[in-house]
Amino acid sequence: VFSKAPLENLEIVNPLLNLGGSVRLIEPLPYKSTNILSHDQVIKSILDEDEHHQYDAFIFRGLEFCRVAAQHLHRRNVIAYLTDIPQTKSEIRNSHAASAINKFILSSWRIGLQTPQMIELVSSEIHSVDANAVVLFPPSIPDRFLEADSLSHSPAPNEKINIVYAGKLARQWYINELIDIYCEPVISHDCLIHVYGDKFHRYKDNPDFGKNLKHRLTTTQGVRWNSKITRDELCNVLSNMQIGWCFRDPDMEESCLELSTKVLEFCARGVIPVLYPNAVNISILGSDYPYFATSTDEALETILLIRDAFRNNETHDLQRSIRDTVKPYLQGSVGRLILTKLLI
């Protein structure tokens, strides 16, 4: 595993480091750099290591990095894992992503994409991409999320319902809207909000976004903010949560072809998510999933419906059902799938 910059938060990579000799983590020490390496420097480091170790396969992430790497590597055993490409027909036709992907194909690479919906888009709009050139590369969650026995449980009559969000703190993730919903008396008298995360997105048109959101997280009564949490800790915490906030900007969701790992994590623990019914979410949960929402008003009503279902002990069957949907996305299953694709 090659890192473009010196590691600052070891919590992120500790699961890899705990695997011992099975994983080598390579930081940019040869360049004596405290900054992020350029793409060319990273590629040089990879090629230098390859001379000694003769790697069987490569996985490169990110369109721009892959574009540069394709100038140096022309091999079948490379997968370009792309999560930052346009996700609508009009956008991908008019972007430099199409020409870059054509170059990857000419370099004998394969393209790794997260969902069948992304594969369909790329295959239909970029004619050099055929079935043999594409690898399904789904997001994954630790097996432990499903191995843990306990599902999220209904709280006692005198306990509040717990609503949880975990992840980046960005405008389109509707954290402010969640707090607005919580401030409605019909919600706040019976619920608590738990927010986990410390990555505040920066906006040139709203430089105070992070400061203002942090103020709301720390001063709104009934909102519990924990800035740092490991994935293992989150797995344990979710056993005490009931409702997962996965509702994001509908304009973004309508064209989103990626699958949120938070949806997977919540479902694995039996935390019932509130989310937008885009094509990817419907393909995972089914068109008859009862707790989709298309607006913040619907999201509020949906929270009330889930709250009542927990109060009436009517959630068990649905919790089991959504838990079963994530089995193909466990790291063990995804790892075997990807290794099989890499080594053929």
Short mmCIF file of C-alpha atoms in Angstrom, two decimals:
data_model
loop_
_atom_site.label_atom_id
_atom_site.label_comp_id
_atom_site.label_asym_id
_atom_site.label_seq_id
_atom_site.Cartn_x
_atom_site.Cartn_y
_atom_site.Cartn_z
CA VAL A 1 0.00 0.00 0.00
CA PHE A 2 1.58 3.26 -1.16
CA SER A 3 0.78 6.48 0.68
CA LYS A 4 1.15 9.82 -1.11
CA ALA A 5 1.74 11.67 2.16
CA PRO A 6 3.14 10.91 5.63
CA LEU A 7 0.46 9.34 7.77
CA GLU A 8 -1.03 11.57 10.45
CA ASN A 9 -3.97 9.48 11.68
CA LEU A 10 -2.88 5.91 12.32
CA GLU A 11 -6.40 4.93 13.42
CA ILE A 12 -7.36 4.74 9.76
CA VAL A 13 -4.63 2.25 8.84
CA ASN A 14 -4.35 0.28 12.09
CA PRO A 15 -6.50 -2.57 10.73
CA LEU A 16 -3.93 -2.96 7.94
CA LEU A 17 -0.96 -2.68 10.27
CA ASN A 18 -2.47 -5.35 12.54
CA LEU A 19 -2.22 -7.85 9.68
CA GLY A 20 1.53 -7.94 10.24
CA GLY A 21 3.68 -9.23 7.40
CA SER A 22 0.72 -9.60 5.07
CA VAL A 23 0.70 -5.84 4.37
CA ARG A 24 3.54 -3.45 3.57
CA LEU A 25 2.70 0.20 4.08
CA ILE A 26 5.07 2.44 2.12
CA GLU A 27 5.26 6.12 3.04
CA PRO A 28 7.06 8.78 0.95
CA LEU A 29 10.29 8.52 2.93
CA PRO A 30 12.67 8.26 -0.06
CA TYR A 31 11.75 11.81 -0.99
CA LYS A 32 12.20 13.22 2.52
CA SER A 33 8.97 15.06 1.94
CA THR A 34 6.49 16.40 4.44
CA ASN A 35 4.05 17.25 1.64
CA ILE A 36 1.88 15.17 -0.63
CA LEU A 37 3.91 13.57 -3.40
CA SER A 38 3.24 14.37 -7.02
CA HIS A 39 1.68 11.66 -9.17
CA ASP A 40 4.99 11.19 -11.00
CA GLN A 41 6.86 10.69 -7.71
CA VAL A 42 4.38 8.07 -6.53
CA ILE A 43 4.61 6.21 -9.83
CA LYS A 44 8.41 6.27 -9.67
CA SER A 45 8.26 4.83 -6.16
CA ILE A 46 5.89 2.08 -7.33
CA LEU A 47 8.05 1.19 -10.33
CA ASP A 48 11.21 1.12 -8.17
CA GLU A 49 9.50 -1.29 -5.76
CA ASP A 50 8.17 -3.36 -8.65
CA GLU A 51 11.71 -4.00 -9.89
CA HIS A 52 12.45 -5.78 -6.61
CA HIS A 53 9.11 -7.43 -5.86
CA GLN A 54 7.59 -8.01 -9.32
CA TYR A 55 4.02 -7.34 -8.27
CA ASP A 56 1.31 -9.58 -9.67
CA ALA A 57 -1.30 -6.83 -9.82
CA PHE A 58 -1.83 -3.12 -9.27
CA ILE A 59 -4.89 -1.17 -8.11
CA PHE A 60 -4.69 2.58 -8.73
CA ARG A 61 -7.38 4.93 -7.45
CA GLY A 62 -8.48 8.22 -8.92
CA LEU A 63 -8.92 9.40 -12.50
CA GLU A 64 -6.06 11.89 -12.63
CA PHE A 65 -3.52 9.59 -10.98
CA CYS A 66 -4.51 6.78 -13.33
CA ARG A 67 -4.18 9.10 -16.31
CA VAL A 68 -0.56 9.83 -15.39
CA ALA A 69 0.22 6.21 -14.49
CA ALA A 70 -1.10 4.99 -17.85
CA GLN A 71 1.81 6.78 -19.52
CA HIS A 72 4.22 4.44 -17.73
CA LEU A 73 2.42 1.12 -17.27
CA HIS A 74 0.97 -0.90 -20.13
CA ARG A 75 -0.06 -4.15 -18.47
CA ARG A 76 -3.09 -6.37 -18.16
CA ASN A 77 -2.70 -6.64 -14.39
CA VAL A 78 -3.71 -3.05 -13.60
CA ILE A 79 -7.14 -1.97 -12.40
CA ALA A 80 -8.05 1.72 -12.47
CA TYR A 81 -10.48 2.10 -9.56
CA LEU A 82 -12.56 5.15 -10.47
CA THR A 83 -14.95 6.83 -8.02
CA ASP A 84 -14.43 10.40 -9.22
CA ILE A 85 -15.87 10.24 -12.72
CA PRO A 86 -19.03 12.02 -13.92
CA GLN A 87 -22.16 10.05 -13.17
CA THR A 88 -24.59 11.24 -15.83
CA LYS A 89 -24.57 10.64 -19.59
CA SER A 90 -24.29 14.31 -20.51
CA GLU A 91 -21.46 14.94 -18.05
CA ILE A 92 -19.35 11.95 -18.98
CA ARG A 93 -19.73 12.64 -22.72
CA ASN A 94 -18.40 16.17 -22.29
CA SER A 95 -15.61 15.46 -19.80
CA HIS A 96 -12.00 14.42 -20.12
CA ALA A 97 -12.91 11.20 -18.27
CA ALA A 98 -13.97 9.50 -21.50
CA SER A 99 -10.63 10.12 -23.26
CA ALA A 100 -8.72 9.10 -20.13
CA ILE A 101 -10.65 5.83 -19.83
CA ASN A 102 -10.01 5.13 -23.53
CA LYS A 103 -6.28 5.49 -22.81
CA PHE A 104 -6.54 3.02 -19.92
CA ILE A 105 -8.17 0.48 -22.22
CA LEU A 106 -5.45 1.02 -24.84
CA SER A 107 -2.89 0.36 -22.08
CA SER A 108 -4.59 -3.03 -21.51
CA TRP A 109 -5.94 -1.91 -18.14
CA ARG A 110 -9.27 -2.82 -16.67
CA ILE A 111 -11.68 -0.39 -15.05
CA GLY A 112 -12.95 -0.95 -11.49
CA LEU A 113 -16.35 0.60 -10.77
CA GLN A 114 -18.44 0.51 -7.61
CA THR A 115 -21.89 -0.46 -8.85
CA PRO A 116 -23.64 -2.13 -11.80
CA GLN A 117 -25.22 1.27 -12.49
CA MET A 118 -21.80 2.87 -12.96
CA ILE A 119 -20.71 -0.01 -15.20
CA GLU A 120 -23.82 0.44 -17.34
CA LEU A 121 -23.17 4.17 -17.72
CA VAL A 122 -19.50 3.81 -18.66
CA SER A 123 -20.12 0.87 -21.00
CA SER A 124 -22.91 2.71 -22.83
CA GLU A 125 -21.08 6.00 -23.24
CA ILE A 126 -17.47 4.89 -23.82
CA HIS A 127 -17.47 2.43 -26.69
CA SER A 128 -13.99 1.03 -26.06
CA VAL A 129 -15.23 -0.39 -22.75
CA ASP A 130 -16.62 -3.90 -23.04
CA ALA A 131 -17.53 -6.55 -20.49
CA ASN A 132 -13.95 -7.87 -20.36
CA ALA A 133 -12.58 -4.42 -19.52
CA VAL A 134 -14.75 -3.75 -16.48
CA VAL A 135 -14.49 -5.14 -12.95
CA LEU A 136 -17.23 -4.70 -10.34
CA PHE A 137 -15.38 -3.19 -7.40
CA PRO A 138 -18.05 -2.63 -4.72
CA PRO A 139 -17.54 -0.82 -1.44
CA SER A 140 -17.19 -3.07 1.58
CA ILE A 141 -17.55 -3.13 5.34
CA PRO A 142 -15.70 -5.21 7.96
CA ASP A 143 -17.13 -8.70 8.47
CA ARG A 144 -17.43 -7.83 12.16
CA PHE A 145 -20.45 -5.61 11.45
CA LEU A 146 -22.43 -8.70 10.54
CA GLU A 147 -20.69 -11.17 12.86
CA ALA A 148 -21.72 -9.25 15.98
CA ASP A 149 -24.81 -10.99 17.31
CA SER A 150 -26.93 -8.16 18.60
CA LEU A 151 -29.24 -6.11 16.37
CA SER A 152 -30.21 -2.58 17.24
CA HIS A 153 -32.87 -2.96 19.92
CA SER A 154 -36.05 -1.12 20.77
CA PRO A 155 -35.47 1.29 23.67
CA ALA A 156 -37.44 1.04 26.89
CA PRO A 157 -40.63 3.16 27.03
CA ASN A 158 -38.86 5.76 29.17
CA GLU A 159 -35.81 5.94 26.85
CA LYS A 160 -35.42 8.13 23.80
CA ILE A 161 -35.03 6.93 20.22
CA ASN A 162 -31.47 7.38 18.94
CA ILE A 163 -30.82 8.85 15.49
CA VAL A 164 -27.25 8.42 14.23
CA TYR A 165 -25.09 9.98 11.53
CA ALA A 166 -21.48 8.96 10.93
CA GLY A 167 -19.18 10.30 8.24
CA LYS A 168 -18.04 13.47 6.55
CA LEU A 169 -19.59 16.76 7.61
CA ALA A 170 -20.49 18.34 4.29
CA ARG A 171 -23.26 20.54 2.97
CA GLN A 172 -24.80 17.95 0.66
CA TRP A 173 -24.92 15.38 3.48
CA TYR A 174 -27.66 17.48 5.11
CA ILE A 175 -26.34 17.58 8.66
CA ASN A 176 -27.76 21.07 9.17
CA GLU A 177 -31.07 19.80 7.85
CA LEU A 178 -30.95 16.91 10.33
CA ILE A 179 -30.47 19.37 13.18
CA ASP A 180 -33.33 21.49 11.81
CA ILE A 181 -35.57 18.42 11.81
CA TYR A 182 -34.48 17.55 15.32
CA CYS A 183 -35.48 20.99 16.55
CA GLU A 184 -39.09 20.21 15.65
CA PRO A 185 -40.80 19.47 19.01
CA VAL A 186 -42.44 16.34 17.63
CA ILE A 187 -38.93 14.89 17.18
CA SER A 188 -36.87 16.44 19.97
CA HIS A 189 -39.18 15.41 22.81
CA ASP A 190 -38.69 11.73 22.00
CA CYS A 191 -35.30 11.43 20.23
CA LEU A 192 -31.59 12.11 20.54
CA ILE A 193 -29.14 12.74 17.70
CA HIS A 194 -25.65 11.23 17.68
CA VAL A 195 -23.15 12.58 15.13
CA TYR A 196 -19.76 10.94 14.57
CA GLY A 197 -17.09 12.57 12.43
CA ASP A 198 -14.52 15.35 12.30
CA LYS A 199 -14.00 16.00 8.58
CA PHE A 200 -15.63 19.35 7.88
CA HIS A 201 -15.77 20.12 4.18
CA ARG A 202 -14.41 23.51 3.16
CA TYR A 203 -16.35 25.79 0.82
CA LYS A 204 -15.00 28.90 -0.89
CA ASP A 205 -18.51 30.36 -1.07
CA ASN A 206 -19.16 29.58 2.60
CA PRO A 207 -15.87 29.66 4.52
CA ASP A 208 -17.69 29.61 7.87
CA PHE A 209 -19.59 26.41 7.11
CA GLY A 210 -17.44 24.24 9.40
CA LYS A 211 -17.37 26.76 12.24
CA ASN A 212 -21.11 27.30 12.13
CA LEU A 213 -21.92 23.59 11.95
CA LYS A 214 -19.54 22.85 14.82
CA HIS A 215 -21.34 25.49 16.89
CA ARG A 216 -24.69 23.83 16.24
CA LEU A 217 -23.29 20.38 17.04
CA THR A 218 -21.92 21.55 20.37
CA THR A 219 -24.76 23.83 21.50
CA THR A 220 -27.99 22.19 20.30
CA GLN A 221 -29.60 20.43 23.24
CA GLY A 222 -30.15 16.75 22.50
CA VAL A 223 -27.36 16.54 19.91
CA ARG A 224 -24.37 14.41 20.90
CA TRP A 225 -21.25 14.98 18.80
CA ASN A 226 -18.25 12.66 18.97
CA SER A 227 -15.52 13.92 16.66
CA LYS A 228 -13.41 10.76 16.59
CA ILE A 229 -14.43 7.12 16.49
CA THR A 230 -12.87 3.98 15.07
CA ARG A 231 -14.83 1.60 12.89
CA ASP A 232 -14.77 -1.04 15.63
CA GLU A 233 -16.13 1.48 18.11
CA LEU A 234 -18.83 2.50 15.65
CA CYS A 235 -19.84 -1.14 15.24
CA ASN A 236 -20.42 -1.36 18.99
CA VAL A 237 -22.18 2.01 19.21
CA LEU A 238 -24.68 1.12 16.49
CA SER A 239 -26.19 -1.59 18.67
CA ASN A 240 -27.73 1.21 20.72
CA MET A 241 -29.01 3.22 17.73
CA GLN A 242 -32.35 2.86 15.99
CA ILE A 243 -32.49 5.28 13.03
CA GLY A 244 -29.64 5.98 10.57
CA TRP A 245 -29.50 9.37 8.83
CA CYS A 246 -28.46 8.67 5.23
CA PHE A 247 -30.62 11.33 3.60
CA ARG A 248 -28.58 13.63 1.37
CA ASP A 249 -29.20 16.43 -1.12
CA PRO A 250 -31.87 15.05 -3.51
CA ASP A 251 -30.30 16.81 -6.52
CA MET A 252 -27.03 15.00 -5.83
CA GLU A 253 -28.75 11.71 -5.05
CA GLU A 254 -30.77 11.67 -8.26
CA SER A 255 -27.59 11.28 -10.33
CA CYS A 256 -25.50 9.40 -7.76
CA LEU A 257 -24.38 5.94 -8.90
CA GLU A 258 -22.22 5.16 -5.86
CA LEU A 259 -23.20 3.07 -2.86
CA SER A 260 -22.72 4.60 0.57
CA THR A 261 -20.77 2.47 3.04
CA LYS A 262 -22.80 4.11 5.81
CA VAL A 263 -25.97 2.56 4.39
CA LEU A 264 -24.20 -0.82 4.49
CA GLU A 265 -22.91 -0.33 8.04
CA PHE A 266 -26.28 0.77 9.38
CA CYS A 267 -28.13 -2.09 7.69
CA ALA A 268 -25.61 -4.64 8.97
CA ARG A 269 -26.32 -3.58 12.55
CA GLY A 270 -30.08 -3.37 12.08
CA VAL A 271 -30.15 0.43 12.24
CA ILE A 272 -32.98 1.46 9.92
CA PRO A 273 -31.80 4.09 7.42
CA VAL A 274 -33.67 7.10 6.10
CA LEU A 275 -32.48 7.65 2.54
CA TYR A 276 -33.35 8.86 -0.94
CA PRO A 277 -34.81 6.35 -3.43
CA ASN A 278 -32.22 6.62 -6.17
CA ALA A 279 -31.45 3.70 -8.49
CA VAL A 280 -28.59 2.34 -6.38
CA ASN A 281 -30.46 2.46 -3.06
CA ILE A 282 -33.51 0.82 -4.65
CA SER A 283 -31.33 -1.95 -6.08
CA ILE A 284 -30.02 -2.70 -2.58
CA LEU A 285 -33.15 -2.33 -0.45
CA GLY A 286 -35.91 -2.92 -3.00
CA SER A 287 -38.56 -0.61 -4.39
CA ASP A 288 -40.90 -1.57 -1.54
CA TYR A 289 -38.53 -0.39 1.22
CA PRO A 290 -40.88 1.62 3.45
CA TYR A 291 -38.53 4.35 4.67
CA PHE A 292 -37.38 6.18 1.57
CA ALA A 293 -37.79 9.97 1.55
CA THR A 294 -37.57 12.51 -1.29
CA SER A 295 -37.55 15.74 0.75
CA THR A 296 -36.69 16.96 4.23
CA ASP A 297 -40.40 17.09 5.04
CA GLU A 298 -40.72 13.43 4.06
CA ALA A 299 -37.56 12.64 6.03
CA LEU A 300 -39.18 14.07 9.16
CA GLU A 301 -42.32 12.00 8.60
CA THR A 302 -40.18 8.92 7.94
CA ILE A 303 -38.31 9.35 11.22
CA LEU A 304 -41.66 9.47 13.01
CA LEU A 305 -42.78 6.27 11.26
CA ILE A 306 -39.60 4.42 12.25
CA ARG A 307 -39.87 5.76 15.79
CA ASP A 308 -43.40 4.42 16.09
CA ALA A 309 -42.37 1.07 14.61
CA PHE A 310 -39.67 0.69 17.27
CA ARG A 311 -42.07 1.75 20.03
CA ASN A 312 -44.50 -0.93 18.84
CA ASN A 313 -41.79 -3.60 18.46
CA GLU A 314 -42.58 -3.90 14.74
CA THR A 315 -39.06 -3.60 13.32
CA HIS A 316 -37.53 -7.05 13.81
CA ASP A 317 -38.43 -8.55 10.42
CA LEU A 318 -37.24 -5.49 8.52
CA GLN A 319 -34.02 -5.37 10.52
CA ARG A 320 -33.29 -9.00 9.62
CA SER A 321 -34.11 -8.32 5.98
CA ILE A 322 -31.83 -5.28 5.57
CA ARG A 323 -29.09 -7.11 7.45
CA ASP A 324 -29.21 -9.91 4.87
CA THR A 325 -28.86 -7.45 1.97
CA VAL A 326 -25.33 -6.46 3.00
CA LYS A 327 -23.78 -9.93 3.03
CA PRO A 328 -22.26 -9.54 -0.47
CA TYR A 329 -20.54 -6.35 0.73
CA LEU A 330 -18.53 -7.82 3.59
CA GLN A 331 -14.79 -7.34 3.15
CA GLY A 332 -14.18 -11.07 3.02
CA SER A 333 -16.64 -11.53 0.16
CA VAL A 334 -15.51 -8.44 -1.76
CA GLY A 335 -11.84 -9.31 -1.24
CA ARG A 336 -12.29 -12.76 -2.76
CA LEU A 337 -14.20 -11.28 -5.68
CA ILE A 338 -11.53 -8.68 -6.44
CA LEU A 339 -8.60 -11.08 -6.05
CA THR A 340 -10.25 -13.47 -8.46
CA LYS A 341 -10.61 -10.66 -11.01
CA LEU A 342 -7.05 -9.44 -10.49
CA LEU A 343 -5.38 -12.76 -10.99
CA ILE A 344 -7.16 -13.94 -14.13
#
